[in-house]
PDB file of C-alpha atoms and ligand atoms in Angstrom:
ATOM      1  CA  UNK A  27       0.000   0.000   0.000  1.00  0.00           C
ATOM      2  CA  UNK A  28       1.697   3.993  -0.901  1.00  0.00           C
ATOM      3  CA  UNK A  29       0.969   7.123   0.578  1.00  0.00           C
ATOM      4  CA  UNK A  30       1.392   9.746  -1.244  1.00  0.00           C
ATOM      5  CA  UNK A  31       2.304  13.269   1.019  1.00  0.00           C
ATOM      6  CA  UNK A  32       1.908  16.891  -0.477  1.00  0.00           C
ATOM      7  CA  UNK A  33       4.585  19.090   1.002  1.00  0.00           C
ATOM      8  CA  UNK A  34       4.761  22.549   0.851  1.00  0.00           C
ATOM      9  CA  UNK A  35       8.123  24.614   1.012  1.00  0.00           C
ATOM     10  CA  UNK A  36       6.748  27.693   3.070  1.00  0.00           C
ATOM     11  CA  UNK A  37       8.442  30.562   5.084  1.00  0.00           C
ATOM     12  CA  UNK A  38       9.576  29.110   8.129  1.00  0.00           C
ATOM     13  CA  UNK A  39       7.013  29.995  10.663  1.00  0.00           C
ATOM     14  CA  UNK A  40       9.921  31.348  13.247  1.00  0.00           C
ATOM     15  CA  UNK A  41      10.374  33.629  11.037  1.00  0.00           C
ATOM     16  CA  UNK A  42       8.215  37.155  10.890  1.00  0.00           C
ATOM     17  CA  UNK A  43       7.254  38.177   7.777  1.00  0.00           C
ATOM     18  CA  UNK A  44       7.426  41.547   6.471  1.00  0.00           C
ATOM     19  CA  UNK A  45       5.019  43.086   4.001  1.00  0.00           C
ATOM     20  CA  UNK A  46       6.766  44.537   0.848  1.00  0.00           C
ATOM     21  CA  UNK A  47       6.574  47.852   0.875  1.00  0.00           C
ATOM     22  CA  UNK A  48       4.303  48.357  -2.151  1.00  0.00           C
ATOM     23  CA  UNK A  49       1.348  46.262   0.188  1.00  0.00           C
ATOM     24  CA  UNK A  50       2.238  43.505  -3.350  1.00  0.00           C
ATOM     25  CA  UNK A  51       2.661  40.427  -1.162  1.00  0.00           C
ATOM     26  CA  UNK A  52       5.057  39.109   1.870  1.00  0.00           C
ATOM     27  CA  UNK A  53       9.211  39.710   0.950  1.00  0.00           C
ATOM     28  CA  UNK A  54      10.575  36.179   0.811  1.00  0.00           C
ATOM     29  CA  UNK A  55      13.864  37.276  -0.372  1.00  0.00           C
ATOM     30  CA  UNK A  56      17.276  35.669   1.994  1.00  0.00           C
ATOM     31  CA  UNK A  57      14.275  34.374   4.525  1.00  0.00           C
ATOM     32  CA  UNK A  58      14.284  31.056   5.672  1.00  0.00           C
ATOM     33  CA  UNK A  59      12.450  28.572   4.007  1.00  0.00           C
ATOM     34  CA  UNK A  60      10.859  25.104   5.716  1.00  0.00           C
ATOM     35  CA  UNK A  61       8.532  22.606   5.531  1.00  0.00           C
ATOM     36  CA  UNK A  62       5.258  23.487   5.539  1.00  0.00           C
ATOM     37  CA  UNK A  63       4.666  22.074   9.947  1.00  0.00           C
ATOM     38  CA  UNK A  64       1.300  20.668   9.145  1.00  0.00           C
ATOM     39  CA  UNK A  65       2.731  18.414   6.118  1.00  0.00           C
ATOM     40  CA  UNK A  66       5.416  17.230   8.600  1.00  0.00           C
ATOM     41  CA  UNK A  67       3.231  15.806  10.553  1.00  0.00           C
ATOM     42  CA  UNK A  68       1.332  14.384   7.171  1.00  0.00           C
ATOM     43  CA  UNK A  69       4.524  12.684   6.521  1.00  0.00           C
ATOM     44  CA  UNK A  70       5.630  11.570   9.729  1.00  0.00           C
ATOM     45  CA  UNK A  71       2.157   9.907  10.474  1.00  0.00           C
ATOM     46  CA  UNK A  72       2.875   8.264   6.787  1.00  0.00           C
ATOM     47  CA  UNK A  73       6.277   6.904   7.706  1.00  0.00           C
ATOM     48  CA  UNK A  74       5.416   5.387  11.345  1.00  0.00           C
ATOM     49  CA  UNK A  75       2.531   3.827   9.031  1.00  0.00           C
ATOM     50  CA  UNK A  76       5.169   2.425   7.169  1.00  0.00           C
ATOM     51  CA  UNK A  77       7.695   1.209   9.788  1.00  0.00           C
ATOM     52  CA  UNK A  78       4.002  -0.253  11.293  1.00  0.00           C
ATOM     53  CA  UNK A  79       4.605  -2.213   8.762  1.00  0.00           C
ATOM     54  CA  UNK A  80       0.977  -1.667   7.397  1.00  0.00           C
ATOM     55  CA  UNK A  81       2.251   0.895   4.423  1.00  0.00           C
ATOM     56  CA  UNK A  82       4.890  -0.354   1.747  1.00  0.00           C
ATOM     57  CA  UNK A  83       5.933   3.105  -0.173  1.00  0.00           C
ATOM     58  CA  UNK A  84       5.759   6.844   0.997  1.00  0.00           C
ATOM     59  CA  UNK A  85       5.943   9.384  -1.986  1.00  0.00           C
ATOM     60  CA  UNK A  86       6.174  12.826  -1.014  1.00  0.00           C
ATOM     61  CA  UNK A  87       4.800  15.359  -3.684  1.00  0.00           C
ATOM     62  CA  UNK A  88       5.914  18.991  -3.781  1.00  0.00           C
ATOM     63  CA  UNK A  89       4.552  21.873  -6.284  1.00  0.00           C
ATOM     64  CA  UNK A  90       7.072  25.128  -7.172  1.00  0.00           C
ATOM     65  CA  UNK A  91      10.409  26.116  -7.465  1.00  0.00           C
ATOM     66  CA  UNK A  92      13.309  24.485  -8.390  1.00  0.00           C
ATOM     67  CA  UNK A  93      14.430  24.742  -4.587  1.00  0.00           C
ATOM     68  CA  UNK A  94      11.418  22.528  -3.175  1.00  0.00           C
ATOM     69  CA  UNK A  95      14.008  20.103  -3.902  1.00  0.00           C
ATOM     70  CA  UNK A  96      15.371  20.505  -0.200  1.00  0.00           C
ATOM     71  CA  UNK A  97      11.866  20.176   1.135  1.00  0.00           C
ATOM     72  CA  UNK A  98      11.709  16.573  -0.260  1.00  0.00           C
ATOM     73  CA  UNK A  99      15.038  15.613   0.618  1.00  0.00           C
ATOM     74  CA  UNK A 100      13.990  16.808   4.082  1.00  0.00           C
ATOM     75  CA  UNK A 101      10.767  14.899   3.833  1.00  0.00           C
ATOM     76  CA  UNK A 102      12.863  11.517   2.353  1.00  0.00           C
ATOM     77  CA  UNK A 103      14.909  12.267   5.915  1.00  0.00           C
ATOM     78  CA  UNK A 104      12.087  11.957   7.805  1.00  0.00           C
ATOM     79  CA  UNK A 105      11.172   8.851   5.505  1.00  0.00           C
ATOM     80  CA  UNK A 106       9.664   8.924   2.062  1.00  0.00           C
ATOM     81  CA  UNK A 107      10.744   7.047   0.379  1.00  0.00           C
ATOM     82  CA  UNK A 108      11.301   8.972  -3.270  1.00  0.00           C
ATOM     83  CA  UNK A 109       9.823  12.652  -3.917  1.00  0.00           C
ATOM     84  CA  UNK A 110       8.552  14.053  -6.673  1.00  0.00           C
ATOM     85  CA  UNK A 111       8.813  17.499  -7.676  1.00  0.00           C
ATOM     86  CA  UNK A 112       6.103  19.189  -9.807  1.00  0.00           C
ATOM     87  CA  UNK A 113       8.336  22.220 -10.813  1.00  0.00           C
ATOM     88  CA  UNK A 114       6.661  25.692 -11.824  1.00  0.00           C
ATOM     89  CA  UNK A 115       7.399  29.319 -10.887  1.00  0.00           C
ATOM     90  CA  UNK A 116       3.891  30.200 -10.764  1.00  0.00           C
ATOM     91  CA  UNK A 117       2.927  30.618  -7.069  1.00  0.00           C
ATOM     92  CA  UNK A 118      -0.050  28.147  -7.508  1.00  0.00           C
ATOM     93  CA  UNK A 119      -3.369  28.440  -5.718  1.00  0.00           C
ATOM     94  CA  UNK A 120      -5.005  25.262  -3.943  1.00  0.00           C
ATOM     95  CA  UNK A 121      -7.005  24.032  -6.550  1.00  0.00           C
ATOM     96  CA  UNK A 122      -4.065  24.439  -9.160  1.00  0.00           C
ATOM     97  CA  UNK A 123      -1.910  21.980  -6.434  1.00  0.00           C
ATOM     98  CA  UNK A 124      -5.555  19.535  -6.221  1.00  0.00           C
ATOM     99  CA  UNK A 125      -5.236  19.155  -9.557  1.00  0.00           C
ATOM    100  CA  UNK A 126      -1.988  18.214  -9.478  1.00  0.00           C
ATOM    101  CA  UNK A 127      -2.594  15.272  -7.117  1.00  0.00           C
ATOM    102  CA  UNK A 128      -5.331  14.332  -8.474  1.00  0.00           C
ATOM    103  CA  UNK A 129      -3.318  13.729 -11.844  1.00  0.00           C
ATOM    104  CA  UNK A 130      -0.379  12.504  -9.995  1.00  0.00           C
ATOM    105  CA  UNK A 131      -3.205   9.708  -7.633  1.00  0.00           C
ATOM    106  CA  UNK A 132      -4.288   8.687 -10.923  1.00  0.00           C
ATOM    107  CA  UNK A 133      -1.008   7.620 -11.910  1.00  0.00           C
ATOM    108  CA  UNK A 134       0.631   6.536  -8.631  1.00  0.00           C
ATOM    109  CA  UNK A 135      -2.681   4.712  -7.206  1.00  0.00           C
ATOM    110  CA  UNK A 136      -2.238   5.700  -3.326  1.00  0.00           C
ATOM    111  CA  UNK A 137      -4.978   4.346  -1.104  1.00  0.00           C
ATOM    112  CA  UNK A 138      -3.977   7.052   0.765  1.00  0.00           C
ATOM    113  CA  UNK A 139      -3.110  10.277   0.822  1.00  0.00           C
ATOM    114  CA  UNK A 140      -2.300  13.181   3.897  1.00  0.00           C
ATOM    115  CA  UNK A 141      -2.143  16.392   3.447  1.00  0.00           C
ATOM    116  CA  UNK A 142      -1.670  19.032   6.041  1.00  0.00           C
ATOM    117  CA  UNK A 143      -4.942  20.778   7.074  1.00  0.00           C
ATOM    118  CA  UNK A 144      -3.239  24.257   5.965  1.00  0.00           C
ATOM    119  CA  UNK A 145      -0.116  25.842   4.562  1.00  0.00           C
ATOM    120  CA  UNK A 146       0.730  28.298   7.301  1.00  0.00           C
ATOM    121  CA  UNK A 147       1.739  30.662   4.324  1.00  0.00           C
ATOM    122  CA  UNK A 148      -1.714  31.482   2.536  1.00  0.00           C
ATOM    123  CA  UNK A 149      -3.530  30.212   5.420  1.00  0.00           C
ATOM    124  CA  UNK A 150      -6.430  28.533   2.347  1.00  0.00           C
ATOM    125  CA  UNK A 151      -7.338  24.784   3.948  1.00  0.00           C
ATOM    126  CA  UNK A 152      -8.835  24.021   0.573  1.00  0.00           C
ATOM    127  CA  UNK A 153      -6.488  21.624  -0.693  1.00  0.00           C
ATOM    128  CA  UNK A 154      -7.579  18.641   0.754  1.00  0.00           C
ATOM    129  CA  UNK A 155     -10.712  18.998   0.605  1.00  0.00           C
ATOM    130  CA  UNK A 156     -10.628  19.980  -3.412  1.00  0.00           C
ATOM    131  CA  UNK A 157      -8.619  17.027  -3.993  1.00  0.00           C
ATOM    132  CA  UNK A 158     -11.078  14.850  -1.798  1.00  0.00           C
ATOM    133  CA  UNK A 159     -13.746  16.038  -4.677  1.00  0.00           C
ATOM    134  CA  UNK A 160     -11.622  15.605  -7.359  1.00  0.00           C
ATOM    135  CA  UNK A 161     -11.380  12.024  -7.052  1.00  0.00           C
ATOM    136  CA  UNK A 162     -14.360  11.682  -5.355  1.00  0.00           C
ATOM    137  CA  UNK A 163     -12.693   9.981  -2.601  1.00  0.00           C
ATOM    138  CA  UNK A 164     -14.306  10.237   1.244  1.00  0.00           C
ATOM    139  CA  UNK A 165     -12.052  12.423   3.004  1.00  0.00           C
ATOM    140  CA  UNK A 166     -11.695  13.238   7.040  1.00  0.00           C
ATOM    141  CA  UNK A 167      -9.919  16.608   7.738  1.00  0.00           C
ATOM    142  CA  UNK A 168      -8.259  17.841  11.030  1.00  0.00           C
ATOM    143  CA  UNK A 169      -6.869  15.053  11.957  1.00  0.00           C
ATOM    144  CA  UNK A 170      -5.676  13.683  15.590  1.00  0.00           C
ATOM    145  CA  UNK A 171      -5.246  10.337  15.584  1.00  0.00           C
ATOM    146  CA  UNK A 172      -5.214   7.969  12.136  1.00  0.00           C
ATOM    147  CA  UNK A 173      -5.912   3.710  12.840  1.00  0.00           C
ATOM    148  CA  UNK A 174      -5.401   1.964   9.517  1.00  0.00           C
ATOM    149  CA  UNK A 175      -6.906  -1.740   9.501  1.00  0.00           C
ATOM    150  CA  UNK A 176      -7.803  -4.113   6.144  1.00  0.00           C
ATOM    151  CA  UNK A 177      -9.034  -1.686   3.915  1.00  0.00           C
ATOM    152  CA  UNK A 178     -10.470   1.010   6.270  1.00  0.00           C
ATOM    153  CA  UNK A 179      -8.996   4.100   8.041  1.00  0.00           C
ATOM    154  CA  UNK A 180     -10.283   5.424  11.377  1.00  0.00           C
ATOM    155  CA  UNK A 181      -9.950   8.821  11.940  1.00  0.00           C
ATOM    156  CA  UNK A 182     -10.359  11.009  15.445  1.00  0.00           C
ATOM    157  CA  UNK A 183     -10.698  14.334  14.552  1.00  0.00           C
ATOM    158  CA  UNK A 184     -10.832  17.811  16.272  1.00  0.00           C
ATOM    159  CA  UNK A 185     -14.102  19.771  15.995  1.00  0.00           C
ATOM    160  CA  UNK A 186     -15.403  22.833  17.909  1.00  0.00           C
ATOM    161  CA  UNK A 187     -16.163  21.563  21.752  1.00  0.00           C
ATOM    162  CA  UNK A 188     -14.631  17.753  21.320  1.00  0.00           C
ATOM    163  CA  UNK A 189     -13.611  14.813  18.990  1.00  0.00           C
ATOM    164  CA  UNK A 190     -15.125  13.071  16.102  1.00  0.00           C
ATOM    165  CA  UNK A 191     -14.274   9.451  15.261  1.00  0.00           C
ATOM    166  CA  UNK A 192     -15.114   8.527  11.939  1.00  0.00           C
ATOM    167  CA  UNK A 193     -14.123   5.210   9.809  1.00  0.00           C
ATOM    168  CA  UNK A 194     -13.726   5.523   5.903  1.00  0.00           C
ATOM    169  CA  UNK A 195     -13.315   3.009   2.643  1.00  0.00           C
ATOM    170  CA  UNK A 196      -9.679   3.671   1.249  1.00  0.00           C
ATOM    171  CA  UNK A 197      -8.816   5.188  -0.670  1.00  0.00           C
ATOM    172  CA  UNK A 198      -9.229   8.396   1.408  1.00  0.00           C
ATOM    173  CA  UNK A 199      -7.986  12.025   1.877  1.00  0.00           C
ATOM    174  CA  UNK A 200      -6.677  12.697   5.401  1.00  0.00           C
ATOM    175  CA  UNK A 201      -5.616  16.906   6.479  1.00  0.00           C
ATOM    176  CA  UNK A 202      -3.696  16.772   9.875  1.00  0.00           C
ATOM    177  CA  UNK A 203      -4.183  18.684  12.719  1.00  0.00           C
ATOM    178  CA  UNK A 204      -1.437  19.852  14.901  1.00  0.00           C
ATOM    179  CA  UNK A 205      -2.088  17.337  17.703  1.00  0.00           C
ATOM    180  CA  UNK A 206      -1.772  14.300  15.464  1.00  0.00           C
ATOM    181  CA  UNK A 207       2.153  13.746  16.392  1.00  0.00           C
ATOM    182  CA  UNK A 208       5.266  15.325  17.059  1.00  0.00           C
ATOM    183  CA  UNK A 209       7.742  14.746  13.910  1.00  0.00           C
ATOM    184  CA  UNK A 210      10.940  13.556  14.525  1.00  0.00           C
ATOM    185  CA  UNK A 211      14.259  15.627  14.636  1.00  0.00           C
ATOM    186  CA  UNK A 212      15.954  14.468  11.029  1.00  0.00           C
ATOM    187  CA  UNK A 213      19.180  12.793  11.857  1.00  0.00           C
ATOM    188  CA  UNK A 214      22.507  13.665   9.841  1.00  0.00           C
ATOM    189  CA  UNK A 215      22.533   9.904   8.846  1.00  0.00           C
ATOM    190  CA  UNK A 216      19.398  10.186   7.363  1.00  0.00           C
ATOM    191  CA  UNK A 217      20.004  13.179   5.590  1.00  0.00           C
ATOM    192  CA  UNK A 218      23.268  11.243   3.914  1.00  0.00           C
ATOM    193  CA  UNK A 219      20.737   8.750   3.220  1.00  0.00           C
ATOM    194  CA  UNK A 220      18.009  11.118   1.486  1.00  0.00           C
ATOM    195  CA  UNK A 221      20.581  12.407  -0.969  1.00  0.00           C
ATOM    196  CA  UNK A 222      20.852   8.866  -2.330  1.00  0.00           C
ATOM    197  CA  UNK A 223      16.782   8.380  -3.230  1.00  0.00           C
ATOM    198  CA  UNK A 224      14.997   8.609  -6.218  1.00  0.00           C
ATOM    199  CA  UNK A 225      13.910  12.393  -6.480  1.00  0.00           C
ATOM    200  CA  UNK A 226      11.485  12.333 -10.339  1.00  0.00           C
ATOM    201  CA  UNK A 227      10.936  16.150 -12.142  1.00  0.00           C
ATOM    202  CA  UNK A 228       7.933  17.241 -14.283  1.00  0.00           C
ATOM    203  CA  UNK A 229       5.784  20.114 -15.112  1.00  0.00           C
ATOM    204  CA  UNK A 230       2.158  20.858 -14.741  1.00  0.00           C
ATOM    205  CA  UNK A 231       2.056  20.467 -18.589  1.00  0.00           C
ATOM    206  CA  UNK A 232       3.268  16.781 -18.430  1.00  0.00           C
ATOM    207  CA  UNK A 233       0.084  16.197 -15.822  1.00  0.00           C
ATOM    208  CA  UNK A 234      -1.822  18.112 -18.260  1.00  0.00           C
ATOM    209  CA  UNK A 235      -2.603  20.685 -15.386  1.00  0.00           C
ATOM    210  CA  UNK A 236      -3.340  24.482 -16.055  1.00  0.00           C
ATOM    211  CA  UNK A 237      -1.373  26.565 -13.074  1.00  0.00           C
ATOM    212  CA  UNK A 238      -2.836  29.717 -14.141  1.00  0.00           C
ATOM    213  CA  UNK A 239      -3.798  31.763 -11.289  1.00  0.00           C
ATOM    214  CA  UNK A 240      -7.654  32.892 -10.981  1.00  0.00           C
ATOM    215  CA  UNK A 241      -7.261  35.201  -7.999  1.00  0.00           C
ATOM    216  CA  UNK A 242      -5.415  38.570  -7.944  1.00  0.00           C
ATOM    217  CA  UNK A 243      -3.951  39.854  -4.837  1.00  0.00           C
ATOM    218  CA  UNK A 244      -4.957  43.669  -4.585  1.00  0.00           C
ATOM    219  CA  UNK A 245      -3.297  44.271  -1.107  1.00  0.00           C
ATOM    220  CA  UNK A 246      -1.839  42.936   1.500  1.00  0.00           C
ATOM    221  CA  UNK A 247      -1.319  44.954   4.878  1.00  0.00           C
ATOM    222  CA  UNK A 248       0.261  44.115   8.205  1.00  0.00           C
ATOM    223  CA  UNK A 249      -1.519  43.911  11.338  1.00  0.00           C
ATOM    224  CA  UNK A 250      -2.695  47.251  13.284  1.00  0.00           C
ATOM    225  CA  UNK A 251       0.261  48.117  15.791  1.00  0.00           C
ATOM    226  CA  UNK A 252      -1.270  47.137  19.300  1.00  0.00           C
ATOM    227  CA  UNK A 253      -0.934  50.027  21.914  1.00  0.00           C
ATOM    228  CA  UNK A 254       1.115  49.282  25.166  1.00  0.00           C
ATOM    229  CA  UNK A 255      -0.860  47.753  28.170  1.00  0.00           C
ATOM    230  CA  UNK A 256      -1.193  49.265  31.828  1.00  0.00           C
ATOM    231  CA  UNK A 257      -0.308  47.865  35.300  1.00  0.00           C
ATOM    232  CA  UNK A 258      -2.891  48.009  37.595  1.00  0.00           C
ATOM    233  CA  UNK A 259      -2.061  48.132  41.080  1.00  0.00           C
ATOM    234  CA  UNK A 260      -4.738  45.699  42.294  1.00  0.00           C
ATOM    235  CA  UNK A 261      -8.165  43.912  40.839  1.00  0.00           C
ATOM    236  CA  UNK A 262     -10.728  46.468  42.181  1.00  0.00           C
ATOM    237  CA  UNK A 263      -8.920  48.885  39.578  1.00  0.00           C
ATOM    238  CA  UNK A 264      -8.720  46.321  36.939  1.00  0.00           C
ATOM    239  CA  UNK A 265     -12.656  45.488  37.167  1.00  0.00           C
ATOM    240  CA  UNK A 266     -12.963  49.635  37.479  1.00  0.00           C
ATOM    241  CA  UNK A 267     -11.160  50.226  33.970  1.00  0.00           C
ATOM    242  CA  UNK A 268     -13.194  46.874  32.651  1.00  0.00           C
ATOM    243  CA  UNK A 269     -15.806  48.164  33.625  1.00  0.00           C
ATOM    244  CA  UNK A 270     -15.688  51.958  32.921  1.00  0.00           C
ATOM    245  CA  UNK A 271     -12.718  51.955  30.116  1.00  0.00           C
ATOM    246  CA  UNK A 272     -13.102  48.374  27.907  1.00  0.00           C
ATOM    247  CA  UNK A 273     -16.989  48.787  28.877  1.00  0.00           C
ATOM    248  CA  UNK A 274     -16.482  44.794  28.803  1.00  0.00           C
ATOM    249  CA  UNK A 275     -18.476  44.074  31.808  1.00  0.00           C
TER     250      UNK A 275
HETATM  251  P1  AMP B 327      -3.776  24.993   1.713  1.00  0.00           P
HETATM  252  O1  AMP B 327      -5.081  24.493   1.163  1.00  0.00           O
HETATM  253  O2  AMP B 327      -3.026  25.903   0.769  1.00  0.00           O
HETATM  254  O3  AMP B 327      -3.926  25.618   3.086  1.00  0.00           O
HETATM  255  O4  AMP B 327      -2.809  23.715   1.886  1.00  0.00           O
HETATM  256  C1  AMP B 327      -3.232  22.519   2.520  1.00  0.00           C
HETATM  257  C2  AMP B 327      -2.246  21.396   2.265  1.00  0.00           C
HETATM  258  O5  AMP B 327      -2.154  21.132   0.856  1.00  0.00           O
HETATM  259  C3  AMP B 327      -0.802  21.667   2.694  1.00  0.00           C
HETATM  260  O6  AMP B 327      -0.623  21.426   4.065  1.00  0.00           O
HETATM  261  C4  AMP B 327      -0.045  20.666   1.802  1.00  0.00           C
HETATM  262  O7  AMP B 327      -0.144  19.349   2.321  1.00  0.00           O
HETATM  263  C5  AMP B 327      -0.834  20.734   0.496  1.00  0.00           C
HETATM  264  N1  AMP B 327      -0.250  21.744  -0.420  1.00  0.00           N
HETATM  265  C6  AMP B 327      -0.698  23.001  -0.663  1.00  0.00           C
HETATM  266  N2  AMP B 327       0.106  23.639  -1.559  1.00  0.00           N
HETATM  267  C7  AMP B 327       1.091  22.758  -1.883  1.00  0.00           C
HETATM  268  C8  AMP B 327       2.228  22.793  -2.746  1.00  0.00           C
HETATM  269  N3  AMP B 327       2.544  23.881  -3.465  1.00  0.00           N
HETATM  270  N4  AMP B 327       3.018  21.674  -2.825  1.00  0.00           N
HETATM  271  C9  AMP B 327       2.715  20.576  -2.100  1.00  0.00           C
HETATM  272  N5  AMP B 327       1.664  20.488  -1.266  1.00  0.00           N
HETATM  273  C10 AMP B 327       0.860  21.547  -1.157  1.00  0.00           C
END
């Protein structure tokens, strides 16, 4: 059985982004650029699946530059076992990348696939779920915990007040949640190791995919400067300026 794991090569979320100064979109120029956190835990759910001994191949899948080579020799660290690299320089919108797997599913035949629930950059949580249409395969998103037993795949996942369990017929779409697993550090062995794996190239046009974009960014604007708070000497002042200032209670 193969999993197939999108990976996204995003600005590293230590990092804080700056707007450009023409309000255009975030400068990405000499930042630091990681794996997308939610698809880590995508792929590291994938590859204890694998060492379970329940999963025989882990592909991860990333769509854009030339440089989201390093994100899947990072993710073939961790454990997949080959990457392939959809290269474009078009920054490609989530239905553009569902596209993309869905072309890439037909070929490869996963019974599964995990994706993380968002990119952290563009903030969408669409992909998934498009893909999950696409292929018209049941899908359960947020996920915490995955069980994966002849032919089925039980899923907890996190909704508003509690957890959901819910059981689907593979193939399926999985989006991870944050509380699904902590990845593993990548070892310097493993990395050595990752250099040596099959790592495949094509282009949207060789999945016969249009990456055109359909949105247009107008602006983009940081967040309102917050004013500095007080110190208040006790609580009856602090329920005084609730009360009277924040008009709260
Ligand atoms: P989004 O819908 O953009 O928030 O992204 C959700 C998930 O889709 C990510 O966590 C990735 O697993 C996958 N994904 C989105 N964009 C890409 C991309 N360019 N390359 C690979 N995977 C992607």
């Amino acid at each position: 059985m193969k999993i197939l794991v999108p990976v996204k090569r995003v600005v590293d979320y230590n990092v804080k982004v700056r707007v450009k100064s023409d309000g255009s979109g975030v400068d990405i120029a000499n930042v630091k650029m990681s794996m997308n956190p939610f698809d880590e835990i995508a792929l590291e759910e994938a590859v204890r699946l694998k060492e379970s001994g329940k999963v025989t191949e882990v592909v991860a899948v990333s769509v854009g530059v030339a440089q989201c080579q390093e994100t899947l020799r990072t993710g073939m660290a961790i454990g997949a076992d080959r990457g392939i690299l959809v290269e474009t320089s078009v920054e490609t919108e989530p239905l553009a990348v569902a596209k993309i797997m869905k072309a890439l599913a037909d070929k490869e035949q996963p019974q599964l696939i995990i994706l993380g629930k968002q990119a952290i950059d563009d903030d969408s949580n669409q992909t998934g779920q498009m893909l999950a249409a696409l292929l018209g395969w049941p899908q359960a998103t947020f996920a915490s915990k995955v069980v994966l037993e002849d032919g089925k795949v039980t899923v907890t996942r996190e909704v508003d007040g509690g957890l959901e369990t819910v059981q689907l017929t593979l193939p399926a779409i999985i989006t991870t949640d944050l509380r699904l697993n902590e990845p593993r550090y990548v070892t310097l062995p493993n990395i050595m190791k990752a250099k040596k794996k099959p790592l495949e190239t094509v282009k949207p046009e060789d999945l016969g995919v249009d990456v055109t974009p359909r949105l247009k960014t107008l602006k983009v604007t940081e967040p309102a400067k917050r004013s500095a708070g007080v110190k208040v000497p006790d609580v009856a002042t602090l329920v005084q300026k609730l009360r009277l200032e924040a008009k709260v209670i």
